[in-house]
Structures are given as structure tokens and as C-alpha cells.
Amino acid sequence: MNKMDAISARIERELIEREELLSKVDDNTRAYLLSCEERDPYYITRIIRNRDDILFDQQRRGE
């Protein structure tokens, strides 16, 4: 896989995760997240990464 394919796959994965997160929250939360994303395009991406880090730490500790 070349560098462009890897970047494309990462962007596609981030978009899918973003849509999954937005589909799981209520309308008010979704509106808030989208308004935050207007000011900071990486806001939702950081939430997803932080969530993944927290889940990884919990698994590592056996929680």
C-alpha cells in the first residue's frame, strides 16, 4: 500500500467513525458537535481518538 492509499484509507475510516458517532447521539448533542466542528475541523476526530485511548486503557487494565 503506497502512502496515498494509506492516507485515503485513514480519511475514509475517520469519516465512517464520525458518522457512526453522530448517528448514536441525540439531536442536541449532534448539533453541538457539528457547531464545534465548524470552529475546529478536527474536534470530532479528537473525541473519537480520546475515546479509543480510554477504551484501550480500560482493556489493558482489565476493566
mmCIF file of C-alpha atoms in Angstrom:
data_model
loop_
_atom_site.group_PDB
_atom_site.id
_atom_site.type_symbol
_atom_site.label_atom_id
_atom_site.label_comp_id
_atom_site.label_asym_id
_atom_site.label_seq_id
_atom_site.Cartn_x
_atom_site.Cartn_y
_atom_site.Cartn_z
ATOM 1 C CA MET A 1 0.000 0.000 0.000
ATOM 2 C CA ASN A 2 1.524 3.309 -1.003
ATOM 3 C CA LYS A 3 1.375 6.468 1.053
ATOM 4 C CA MET A 4 -1.622 7.935 -0.806
ATOM 5 C CA ASP A 5 -3.623 4.722 -0.333
ATOM 6 C CA ALA A 6 -2.804 4.742 3.374
ATOM 7 C CA ILE A 7 -3.901 8.362 3.731
ATOM 8 C CA SER A 8 -7.077 7.681 1.776
ATOM 9 C CA ALA A 9 -7.891 4.644 3.945
ATOM 10 C CA ARG A 10 -7.298 6.669 7.120
ATOM 11 C CA ILE A 11 -9.546 9.501 5.950
ATOM 12 C CA GLU A 12 -12.270 7.037 4.963
ATOM 13 C CA ARG A 13 -12.032 5.312 8.370
ATOM 14 C CA GLU A 14 -12.244 8.691 10.166
ATOM 15 C CA LEU A 15 -15.327 9.674 8.152
ATOM 16 C CA ILE A 16 -17.026 6.373 8.936
ATOM 17 C CA GLU A 17 -16.234 6.718 12.659
ATOM 18 C CA ARG A 18 -17.506 10.318 12.591
ATOM 19 C CA GLU A 19 -20.801 9.277 11.013
ATOM 20 C CA GLU A 20 -21.175 6.390 13.493
ATOM 21 C CA LEU A 21 -20.630 8.739 16.437
ATOM 22 C CA LEU A 22 -23.077 11.313 15.086
ATOM 23 C CA SER A 23 -25.712 8.631 14.491
ATOM 24 C CA LYS A 24 -25.518 7.459 18.112
ATOM 25 C CA VAL A 25 -26.131 10.796 19.836
ATOM 26 C CA ASP A 26 -29.320 12.789 20.315
ATOM 27 C CA ASP A 27 -30.187 15.793 18.144
ATOM 28 C CA ASN A 28 -28.959 18.403 20.642
ATOM 29 C CA THR A 29 -25.589 16.689 21.090
ATOM 30 C CA ARG A 30 -25.225 16.242 17.340
ATOM 31 C CA ALA A 31 -25.947 19.943 16.776
ATOM 32 C CA TYR A 32 -23.398 20.887 19.454
ATOM 33 C CA LEU A 33 -20.710 18.639 17.966
ATOM 34 C CA LEU A 34 -21.309 19.977 14.475
ATOM 35 C CA SER A 35 -21.169 23.576 15.710
ATOM 36 C CA CYS A 36 -17.859 22.831 17.444
ATOM 37 C CA GLU A 37 -16.588 21.237 14.244
ATOM 38 C CA GLU A 38 -17.370 24.443 12.325
ATOM 39 C CA ARG A 39 -14.864 26.287 14.533
ATOM 40 C CA ASP A 40 -12.414 23.385 14.778
ATOM 41 C CA PRO A 41 -12.492 20.869 11.890
ATOM 42 C CA TYR A 42 -10.725 18.194 13.982
ATOM 43 C CA TYR A 43 -12.984 18.445 17.047
ATOM 44 C CA ILE A 44 -14.951 15.235 16.414
ATOM 45 C CA THR A 45 -11.819 13.372 15.284
ATOM 46 C CA ARG A 46 -10.143 14.206 18.612
ATOM 47 C CA ILE A 47 -13.190 12.977 20.543
ATOM 48 C CA ILE A 48 -13.018 9.672 18.686
ATOM 49 C CA ARG A 49 -9.274 9.317 19.312
ATOM 50 C CA ASN A 50 -9.688 10.135 23.007
ATOM 51 C CA ARG A 51 -12.498 7.580 23.253
ATOM 52 C CA ASP A 52 -10.301 4.951 21.609
ATOM 53 C CA ASP A 53 -7.430 5.761 24.006
ATOM 54 C CA ILE A 54 -9.748 5.442 27.017
ATOM 55 C CA LEU A 55 -11.141 2.108 25.778
ATOM 56 C CA PHE A 56 -7.610 0.803 25.151
ATOM 57 C CA ASP A 57 -6.522 1.772 28.682
ATOM 58 C CA GLN A 58 -9.611 0.097 30.168
ATOM 59 C CA GLN A 59 -8.926 -3.114 28.243
ATOM 60 C CA ARG A 60 -5.285 -3.058 29.289
ATOM 61 C CA ARG A 61 -6.301 -2.733 32.955
ATOM 62 C CA GLY A 62 -8.950 -5.436 32.566
ATOM 63 C CA GLU A 63 -11.964 -3.230 33.259
#
